[in-house]
CSV table of C-alpha atoms and ligand atoms in Angstrom, one decimal:
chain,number,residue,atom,x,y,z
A,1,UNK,CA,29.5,-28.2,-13.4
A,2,UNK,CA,30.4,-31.5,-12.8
A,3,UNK,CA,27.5,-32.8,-10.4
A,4,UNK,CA,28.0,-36.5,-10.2
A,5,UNK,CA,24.7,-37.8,-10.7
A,6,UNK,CA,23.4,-35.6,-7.4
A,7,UNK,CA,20.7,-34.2,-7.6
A,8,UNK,CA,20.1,-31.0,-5.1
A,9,UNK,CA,17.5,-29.0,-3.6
A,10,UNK,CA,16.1,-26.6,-1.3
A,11,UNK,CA,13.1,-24.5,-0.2
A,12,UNK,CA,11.4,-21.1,-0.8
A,13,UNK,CA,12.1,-20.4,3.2
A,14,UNK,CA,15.8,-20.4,2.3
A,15,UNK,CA,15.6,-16.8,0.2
A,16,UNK,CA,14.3,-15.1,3.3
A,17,UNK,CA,13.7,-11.3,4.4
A,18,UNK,CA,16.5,-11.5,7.4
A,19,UNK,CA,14.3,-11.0,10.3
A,20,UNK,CA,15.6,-12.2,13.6
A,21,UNK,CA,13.7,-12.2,17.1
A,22,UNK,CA,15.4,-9.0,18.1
A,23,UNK,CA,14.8,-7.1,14.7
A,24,UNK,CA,13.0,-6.9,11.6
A,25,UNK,CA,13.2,-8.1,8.1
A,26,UNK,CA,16.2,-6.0,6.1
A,27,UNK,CA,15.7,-7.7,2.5
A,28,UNK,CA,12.4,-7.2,0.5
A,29,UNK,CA,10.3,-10.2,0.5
A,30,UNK,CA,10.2,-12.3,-3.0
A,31,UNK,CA,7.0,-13.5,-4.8
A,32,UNK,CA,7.2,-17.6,-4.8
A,33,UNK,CA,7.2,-17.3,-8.6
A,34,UNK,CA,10.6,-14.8,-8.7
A,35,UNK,CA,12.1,-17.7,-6.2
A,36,UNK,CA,11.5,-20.7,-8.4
A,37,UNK,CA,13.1,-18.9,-11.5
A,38,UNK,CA,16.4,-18.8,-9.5
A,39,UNK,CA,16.2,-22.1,-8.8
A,40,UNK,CA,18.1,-23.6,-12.1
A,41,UNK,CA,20.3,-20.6,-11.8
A,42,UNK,CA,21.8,-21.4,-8.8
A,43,UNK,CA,22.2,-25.3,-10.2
A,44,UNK,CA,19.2,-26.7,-8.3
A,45,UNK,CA,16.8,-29.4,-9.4
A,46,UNK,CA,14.1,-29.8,-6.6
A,47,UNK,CA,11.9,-28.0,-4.1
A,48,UNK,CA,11.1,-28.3,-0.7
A,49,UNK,CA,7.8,-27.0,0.1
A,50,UNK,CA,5.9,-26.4,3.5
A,51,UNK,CA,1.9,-27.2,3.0
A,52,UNK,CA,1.5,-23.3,2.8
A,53,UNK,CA,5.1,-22.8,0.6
A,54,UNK,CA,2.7,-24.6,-2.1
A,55,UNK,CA,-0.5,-23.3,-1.2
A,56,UNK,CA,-0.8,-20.1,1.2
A,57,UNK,CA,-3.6,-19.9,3.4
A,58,UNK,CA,-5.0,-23.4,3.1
A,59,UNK,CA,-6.9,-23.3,6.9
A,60,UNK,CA,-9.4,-21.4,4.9
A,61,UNK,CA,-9.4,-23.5,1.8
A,62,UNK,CA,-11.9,-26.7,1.2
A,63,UNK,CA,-9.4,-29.9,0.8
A,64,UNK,CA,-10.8,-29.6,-3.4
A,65,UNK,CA,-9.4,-25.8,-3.3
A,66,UNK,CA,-5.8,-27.0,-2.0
A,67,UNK,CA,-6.1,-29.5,-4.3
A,68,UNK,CA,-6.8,-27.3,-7.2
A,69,UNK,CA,-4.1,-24.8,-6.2
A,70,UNK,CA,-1.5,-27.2,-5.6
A,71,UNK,CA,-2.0,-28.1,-9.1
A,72,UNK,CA,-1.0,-25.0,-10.5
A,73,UNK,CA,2.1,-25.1,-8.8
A,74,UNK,CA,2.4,-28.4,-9.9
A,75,UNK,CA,2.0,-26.5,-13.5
A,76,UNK,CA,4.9,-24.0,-12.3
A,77,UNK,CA,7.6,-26.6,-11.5
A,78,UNK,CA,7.2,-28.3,-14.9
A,79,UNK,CA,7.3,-25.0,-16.4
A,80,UNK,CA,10.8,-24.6,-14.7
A,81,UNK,CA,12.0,-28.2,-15.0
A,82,UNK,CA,11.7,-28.6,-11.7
A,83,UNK,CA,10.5,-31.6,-9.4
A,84,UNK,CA,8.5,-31.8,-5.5
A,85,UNK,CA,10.9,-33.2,-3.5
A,86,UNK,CA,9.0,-33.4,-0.1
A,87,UNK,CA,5.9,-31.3,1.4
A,88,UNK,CA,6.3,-30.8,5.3
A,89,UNK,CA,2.8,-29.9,7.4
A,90,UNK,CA,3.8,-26.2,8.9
A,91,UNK,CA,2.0,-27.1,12.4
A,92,UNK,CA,3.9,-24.5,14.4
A,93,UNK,CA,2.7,-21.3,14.0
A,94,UNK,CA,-1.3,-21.3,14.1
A,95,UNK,CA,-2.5,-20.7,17.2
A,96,UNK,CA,-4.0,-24.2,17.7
A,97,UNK,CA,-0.2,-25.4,17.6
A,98,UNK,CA,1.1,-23.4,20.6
A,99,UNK,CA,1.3,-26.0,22.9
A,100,UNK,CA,2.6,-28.9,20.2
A,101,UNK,CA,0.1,-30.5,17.3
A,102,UNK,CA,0.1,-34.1,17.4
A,103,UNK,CA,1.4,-33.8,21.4
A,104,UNK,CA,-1.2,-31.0,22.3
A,105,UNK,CA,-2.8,-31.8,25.7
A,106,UNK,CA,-5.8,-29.9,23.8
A,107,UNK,CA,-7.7,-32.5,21.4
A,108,UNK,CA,-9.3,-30.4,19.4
A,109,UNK,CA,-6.2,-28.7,18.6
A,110,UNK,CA,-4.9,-32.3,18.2
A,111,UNK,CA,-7.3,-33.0,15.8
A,112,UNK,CA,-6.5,-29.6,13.9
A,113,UNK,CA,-2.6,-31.1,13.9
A,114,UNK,CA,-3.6,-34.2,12.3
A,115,UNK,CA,-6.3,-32.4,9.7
A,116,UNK,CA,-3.9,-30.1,8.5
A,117,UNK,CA,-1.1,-32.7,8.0
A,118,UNK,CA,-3.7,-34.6,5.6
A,119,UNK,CA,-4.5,-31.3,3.4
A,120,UNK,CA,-0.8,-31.7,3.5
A,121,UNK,CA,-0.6,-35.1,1.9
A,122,UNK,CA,-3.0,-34.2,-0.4
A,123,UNK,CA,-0.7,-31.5,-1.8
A,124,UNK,CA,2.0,-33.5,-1.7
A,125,UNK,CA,0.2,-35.8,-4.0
A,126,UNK,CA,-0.7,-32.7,-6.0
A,127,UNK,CA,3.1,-32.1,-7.0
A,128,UNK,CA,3.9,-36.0,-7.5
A,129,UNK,CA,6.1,-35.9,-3.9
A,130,UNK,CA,5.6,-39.1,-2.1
A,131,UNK,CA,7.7,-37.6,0.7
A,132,UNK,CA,6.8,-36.0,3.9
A,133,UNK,CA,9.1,-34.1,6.2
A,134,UNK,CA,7.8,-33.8,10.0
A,135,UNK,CA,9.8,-31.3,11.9
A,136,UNK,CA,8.2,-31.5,15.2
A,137,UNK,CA,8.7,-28.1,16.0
A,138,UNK,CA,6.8,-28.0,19.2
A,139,UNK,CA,6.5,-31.1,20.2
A,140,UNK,CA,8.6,-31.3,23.4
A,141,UNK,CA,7.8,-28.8,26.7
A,142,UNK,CA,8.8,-25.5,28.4
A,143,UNK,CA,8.4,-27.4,31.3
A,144,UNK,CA,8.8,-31.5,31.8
A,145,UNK,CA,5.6,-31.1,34.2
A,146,UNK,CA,3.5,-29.7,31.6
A,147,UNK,CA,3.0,-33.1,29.7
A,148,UNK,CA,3.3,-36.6,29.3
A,149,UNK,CA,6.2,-37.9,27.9
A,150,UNK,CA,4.9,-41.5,27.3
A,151,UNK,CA,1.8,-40.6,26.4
A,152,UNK,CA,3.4,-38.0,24.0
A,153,UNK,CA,5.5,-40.5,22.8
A,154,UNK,CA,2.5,-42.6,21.8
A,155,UNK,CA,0.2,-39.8,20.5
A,156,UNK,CA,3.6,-38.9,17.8
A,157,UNK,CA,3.2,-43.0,16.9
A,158,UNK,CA,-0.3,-42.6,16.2
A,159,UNK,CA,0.2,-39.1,14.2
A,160,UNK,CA,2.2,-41.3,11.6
A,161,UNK,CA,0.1,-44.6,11.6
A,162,UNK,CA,-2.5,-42.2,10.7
A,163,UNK,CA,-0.7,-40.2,8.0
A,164,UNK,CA,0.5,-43.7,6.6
A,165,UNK,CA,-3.0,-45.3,6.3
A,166,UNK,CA,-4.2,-41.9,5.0
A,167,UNK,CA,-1.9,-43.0,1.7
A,168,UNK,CA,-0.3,-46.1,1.5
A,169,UNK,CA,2.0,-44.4,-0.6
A,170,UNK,CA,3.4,-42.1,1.3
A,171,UNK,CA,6.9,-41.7,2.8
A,172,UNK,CA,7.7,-40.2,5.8
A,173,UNK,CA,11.0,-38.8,7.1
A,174,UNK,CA,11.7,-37.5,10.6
A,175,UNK,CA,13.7,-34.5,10.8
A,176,UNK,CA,15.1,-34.8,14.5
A,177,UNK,CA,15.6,-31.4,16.1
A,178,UNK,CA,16.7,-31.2,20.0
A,179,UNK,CA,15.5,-27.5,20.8
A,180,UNK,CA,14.0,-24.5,19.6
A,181,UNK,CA,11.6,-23.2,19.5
A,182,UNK,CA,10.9,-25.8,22.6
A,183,UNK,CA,13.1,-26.2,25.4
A,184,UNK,CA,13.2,-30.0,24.9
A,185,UNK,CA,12.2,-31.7,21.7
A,186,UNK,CA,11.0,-35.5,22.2
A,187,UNK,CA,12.5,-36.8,19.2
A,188,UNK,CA,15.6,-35.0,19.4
A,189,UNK,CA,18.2,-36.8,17.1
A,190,UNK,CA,18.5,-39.8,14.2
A,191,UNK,CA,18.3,-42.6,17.4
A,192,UNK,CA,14.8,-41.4,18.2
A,193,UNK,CA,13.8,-40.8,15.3
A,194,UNK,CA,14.4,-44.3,14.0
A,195,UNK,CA,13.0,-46.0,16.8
A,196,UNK,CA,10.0,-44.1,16.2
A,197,UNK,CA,9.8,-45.1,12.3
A,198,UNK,CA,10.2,-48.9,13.4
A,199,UNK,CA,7.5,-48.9,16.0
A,200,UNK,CA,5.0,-47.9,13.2
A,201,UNK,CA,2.7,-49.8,11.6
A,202,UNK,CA,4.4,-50.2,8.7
A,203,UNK,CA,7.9,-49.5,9.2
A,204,UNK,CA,9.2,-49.7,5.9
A,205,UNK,CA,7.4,-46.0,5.0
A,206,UNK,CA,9.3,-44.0,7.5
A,207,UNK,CA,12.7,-42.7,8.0
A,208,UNK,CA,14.5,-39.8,8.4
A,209,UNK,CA,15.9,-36.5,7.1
A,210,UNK,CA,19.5,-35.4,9.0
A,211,UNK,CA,20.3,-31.7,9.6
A,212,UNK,CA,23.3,-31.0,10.1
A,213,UNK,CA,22.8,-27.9,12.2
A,214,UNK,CA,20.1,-30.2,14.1
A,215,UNK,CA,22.7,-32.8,15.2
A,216,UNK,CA,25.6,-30.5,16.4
A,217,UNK,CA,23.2,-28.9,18.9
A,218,UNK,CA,22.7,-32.2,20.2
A,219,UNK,CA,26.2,-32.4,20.7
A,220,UNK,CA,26.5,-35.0,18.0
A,221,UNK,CA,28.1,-35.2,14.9
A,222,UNK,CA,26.5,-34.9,11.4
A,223,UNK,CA,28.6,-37.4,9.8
A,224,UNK,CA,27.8,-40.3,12.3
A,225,UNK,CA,24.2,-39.9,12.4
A,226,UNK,CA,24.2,-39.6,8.4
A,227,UNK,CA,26.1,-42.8,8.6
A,228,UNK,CA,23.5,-44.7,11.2
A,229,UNK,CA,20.5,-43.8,9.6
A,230,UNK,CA,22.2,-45.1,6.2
A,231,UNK,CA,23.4,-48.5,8.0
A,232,UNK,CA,19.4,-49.1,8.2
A,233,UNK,CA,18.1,-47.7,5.0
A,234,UNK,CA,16.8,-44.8,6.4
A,235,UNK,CA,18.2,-41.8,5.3
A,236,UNK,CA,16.2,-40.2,2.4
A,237,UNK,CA,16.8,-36.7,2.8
A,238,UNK,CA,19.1,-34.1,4.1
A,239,UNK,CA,19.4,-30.8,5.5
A,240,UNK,CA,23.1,-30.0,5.1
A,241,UNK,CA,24.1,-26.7,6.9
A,242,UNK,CA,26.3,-25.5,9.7
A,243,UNK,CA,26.6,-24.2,13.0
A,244,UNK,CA,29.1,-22.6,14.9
A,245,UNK,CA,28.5,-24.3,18.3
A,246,UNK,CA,25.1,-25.0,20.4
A,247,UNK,CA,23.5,-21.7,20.3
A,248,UNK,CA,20.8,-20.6,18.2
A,249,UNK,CA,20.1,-22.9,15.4
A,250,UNK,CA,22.1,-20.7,12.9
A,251,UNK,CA,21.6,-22.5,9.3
A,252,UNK,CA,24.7,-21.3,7.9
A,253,UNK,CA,26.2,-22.5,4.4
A,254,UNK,CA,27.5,-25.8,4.3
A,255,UNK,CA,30.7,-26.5,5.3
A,256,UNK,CA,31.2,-22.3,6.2
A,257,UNK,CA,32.4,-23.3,9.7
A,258,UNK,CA,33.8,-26.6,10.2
A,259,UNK,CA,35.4,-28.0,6.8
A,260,UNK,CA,36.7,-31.0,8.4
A,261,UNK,CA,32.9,-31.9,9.6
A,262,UNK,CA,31.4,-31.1,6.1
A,263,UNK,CA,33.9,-33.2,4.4
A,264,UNK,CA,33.1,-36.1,6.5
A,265,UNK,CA,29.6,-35.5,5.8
A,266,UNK,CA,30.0,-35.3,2.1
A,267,UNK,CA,32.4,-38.8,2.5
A,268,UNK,CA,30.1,-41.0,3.9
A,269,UNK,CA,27.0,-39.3,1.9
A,270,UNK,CA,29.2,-40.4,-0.7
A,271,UNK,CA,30.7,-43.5,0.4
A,272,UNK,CA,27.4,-44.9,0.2
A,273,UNK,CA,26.0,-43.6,-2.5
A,274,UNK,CA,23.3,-41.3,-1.0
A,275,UNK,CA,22.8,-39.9,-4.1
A,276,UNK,CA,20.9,-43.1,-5.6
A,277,UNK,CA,18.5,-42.9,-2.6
A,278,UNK,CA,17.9,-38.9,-2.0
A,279,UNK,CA,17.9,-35.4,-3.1
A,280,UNK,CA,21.0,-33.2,-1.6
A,281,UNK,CA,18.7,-30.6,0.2
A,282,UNK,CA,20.5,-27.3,1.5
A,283,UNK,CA,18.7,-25.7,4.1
A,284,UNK,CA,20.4,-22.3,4.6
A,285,UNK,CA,19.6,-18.6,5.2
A,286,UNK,CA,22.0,-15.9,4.2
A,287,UNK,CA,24.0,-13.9,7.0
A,288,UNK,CA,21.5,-11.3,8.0
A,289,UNK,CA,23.9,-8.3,6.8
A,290,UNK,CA,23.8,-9.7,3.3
A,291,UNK,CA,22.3,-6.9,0.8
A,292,UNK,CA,19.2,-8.4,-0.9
A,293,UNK,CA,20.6,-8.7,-4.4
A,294,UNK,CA,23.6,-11.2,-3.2
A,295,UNK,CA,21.3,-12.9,-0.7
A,296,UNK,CA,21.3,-16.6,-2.8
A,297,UNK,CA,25.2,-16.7,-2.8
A,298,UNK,CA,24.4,-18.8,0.7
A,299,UNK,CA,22.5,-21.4,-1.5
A,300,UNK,CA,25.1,-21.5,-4.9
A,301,UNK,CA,28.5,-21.7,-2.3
A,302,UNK,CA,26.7,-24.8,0.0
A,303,UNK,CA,26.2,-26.7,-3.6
A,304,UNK,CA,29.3,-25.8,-5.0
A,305,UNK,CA,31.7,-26.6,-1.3
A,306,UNK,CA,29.2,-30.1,-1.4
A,307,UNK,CA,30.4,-30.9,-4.8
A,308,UNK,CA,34.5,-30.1,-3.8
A,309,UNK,CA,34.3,-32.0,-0.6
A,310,UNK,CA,32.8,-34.8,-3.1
A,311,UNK,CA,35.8,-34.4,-5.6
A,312,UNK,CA,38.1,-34.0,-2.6
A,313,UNK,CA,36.2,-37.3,-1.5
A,314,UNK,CA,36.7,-39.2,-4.8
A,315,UNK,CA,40.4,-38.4,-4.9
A,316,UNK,CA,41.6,-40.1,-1.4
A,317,UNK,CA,44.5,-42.0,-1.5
A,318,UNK,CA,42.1,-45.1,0.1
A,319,UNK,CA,45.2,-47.6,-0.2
A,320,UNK,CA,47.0,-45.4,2.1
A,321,UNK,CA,44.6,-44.8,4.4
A,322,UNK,CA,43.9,-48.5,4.9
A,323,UNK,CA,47.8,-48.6,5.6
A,324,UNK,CA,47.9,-46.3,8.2
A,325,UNK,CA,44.5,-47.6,9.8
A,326,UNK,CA,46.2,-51.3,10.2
A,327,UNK,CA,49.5,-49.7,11.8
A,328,UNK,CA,46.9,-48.0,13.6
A,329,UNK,CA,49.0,-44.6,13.1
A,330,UNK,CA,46.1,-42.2,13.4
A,331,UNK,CA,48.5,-39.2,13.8
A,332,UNK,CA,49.9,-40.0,10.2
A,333,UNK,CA,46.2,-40.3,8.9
A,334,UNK,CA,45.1,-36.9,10.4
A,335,UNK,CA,48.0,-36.0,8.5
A,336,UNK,CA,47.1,-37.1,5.1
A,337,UNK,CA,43.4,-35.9,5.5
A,338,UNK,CA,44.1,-32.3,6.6
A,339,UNK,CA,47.5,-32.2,3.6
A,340,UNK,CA,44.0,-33.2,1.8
A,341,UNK,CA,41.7,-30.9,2.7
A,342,UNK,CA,44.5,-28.2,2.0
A,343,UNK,CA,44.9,-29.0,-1.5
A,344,UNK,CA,48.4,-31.2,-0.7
A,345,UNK,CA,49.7,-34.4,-1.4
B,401,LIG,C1,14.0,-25.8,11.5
B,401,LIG,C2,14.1,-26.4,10.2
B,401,LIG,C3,12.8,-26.3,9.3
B,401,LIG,C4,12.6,-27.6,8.6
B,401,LIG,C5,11.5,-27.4,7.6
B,401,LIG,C6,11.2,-28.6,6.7
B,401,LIG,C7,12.2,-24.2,8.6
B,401,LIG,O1,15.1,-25.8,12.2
B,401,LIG,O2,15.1,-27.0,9.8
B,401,LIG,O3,13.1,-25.2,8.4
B,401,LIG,O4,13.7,-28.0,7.9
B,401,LIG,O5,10.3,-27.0,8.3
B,401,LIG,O6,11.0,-29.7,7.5
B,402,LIG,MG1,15.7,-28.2,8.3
């Protein structure tokens, strides 16, 4: 398969057991090690790890025992040609990260927040990933009464100055995210996000990861905030998906409900080079009817639609595009892109 120099990824979360808040898991759960060896299989070069992805259980382990186990999985990936494309602290589901981590009004479960996201680092250094993801899962309210939003705002600021000075050779990104589990997120899409990353102390270490499923429920679409964080530099990783609509953050396969959107999203991916600065990361969970032995066809059809929008891309008649954008005839270039998209010249 033609990949054209990108490079793809995604994480052991994304072979899940298919529980849903109103039922339980149908699908058998897979050991880590049964997970990686699909990886190549499906045509993937990179994982995306959670702190306890890499090493389960760390709250109990001294930072040399992470250490020590993240080097064995360290040992794994290069046993299956495969490279650590980010580690992401997991601070929302230990009971000291009910409220929010970094954002808690509790400071001891504050300082838990900002502990834990430095074992994190630590394994991240483990695997050779200089890239950290924050989803701030539950930073944000049930109720805008129940904290400070300025004073939240600061407390995220200082999260990352600390995590930067921690290692001065860490990355981070941002992965915006307007709701769920919250009610309201405070960093909610790419704009945030970035303002955040240049308010810290040194701005040139944080940017952002876009999800596509993140941005249409904010109403927003995918392509355009790909294309603003890239105007700045900033956008070094993705989680492409989609979403039928702002409802329940649904993760479905790329470009499985809204071609037109995905398309765009692989054009200006492609337009400027993305894959020279970042790792195509897939973050998508099979349709919960899905028997467990077909449950990574979600993960091989997102990387083979990505790779056919980016063909479809390539082959664009751009002269006459340009033509119909100086006679300003939109109609005609809706034309030519959907005769496009439907395999028609
Ligand atoms: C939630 C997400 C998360 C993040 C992951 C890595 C579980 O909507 O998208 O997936 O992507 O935590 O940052
Ligand atoms: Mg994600």
């Amino acid at each position: 398969m033609e990949k054209y120099g990108y490079r793809f990824s995604f994480g052991p979360w994304n072979i899940h057991e298919g529980a849903d808040p109103f039922g339980p898991t149908v699908r058998p759960s897979r050991t880590f090690d049964d997970k990686l060896a699909e990886y190549k299989k499906l045509g993937f070069d990179a994982v995306q790890f959670h702190d306890d992805d890499a090493v389960p259980s760390l709250d109990d382990l001294s930072p040399a025992q992470i250490r020590k186990a993240a080097r064995a999985v360290r040992k794994k990936l290069d046993d299956n040609g495969l490279l650590a494309e980010f580690v992401a602290p997991r601070l929302w589901e230990h009971p000291k990260t009910i409220d929010g981590a970094y954002t808690s009004n509790n400071p001891q479960d504050r300082a838990y927040a900002l502990d834990r996201s430095k074992k994190a680092v630590d394994i991240a250094q483990e695997l050779g990933a200089d890239l950290m993801v924050l989803w701030l899962a539950r930073e944000g309210t049930y109720l805008r009464e129940a904290k400070d939003v300025v004073r939240a705002t600061e407390q995220l600021l200082e999260a990352i100055n600390t995590l930067l000075d921690y290692d001065p050779k860490l990355r981070i990104a941002i992965e915006p995210k307007p709701n769920e589990p919250m009610d309201l997120a405070y960093i909610p899409t790419m704009g945030h996000a970035l303002a955040l990353g240049f308010q810290a102390n040194d701005p040139s270490r944080v940017g952002v990861l876009m999800e596509s499923a993140h941005s249409i429920l904010a109403g927003l679409d995918p392509s355009d905030e790909i294309g603003f964080a890239m105007a700045f530099g900033k956008l070094w990783s993705v989680h492409l998906n989609d979403q039928n609509g702002p409802k329940f953050d649904q993760d479905r396969s790329f470009a499985s409900v809204d071609l037109r959107r995905a398309f765009n999203q692989a054009r200006v991916l492609d337009e400027n080079r993305f894959w020279e600065v970042g790792i195509v990361g897939l973050d998508v969970k099979a349709i919960r009817t899905q028997p467990a032995e077909l449950a990574t066809r979600h993960l091989s059809n997102s990387l083979r639609m990505f790779l056919r929008l980016v063909e479809l891309v390539r082959s664009l008649d751009k002269k006459a595009m340009e033509e119909l954008v100086a006679a300003r005839d939109y109609e005609e270039l809706d034309w030519l892109i959907l005769n496009h998209l439907m395999g028609r010249s």
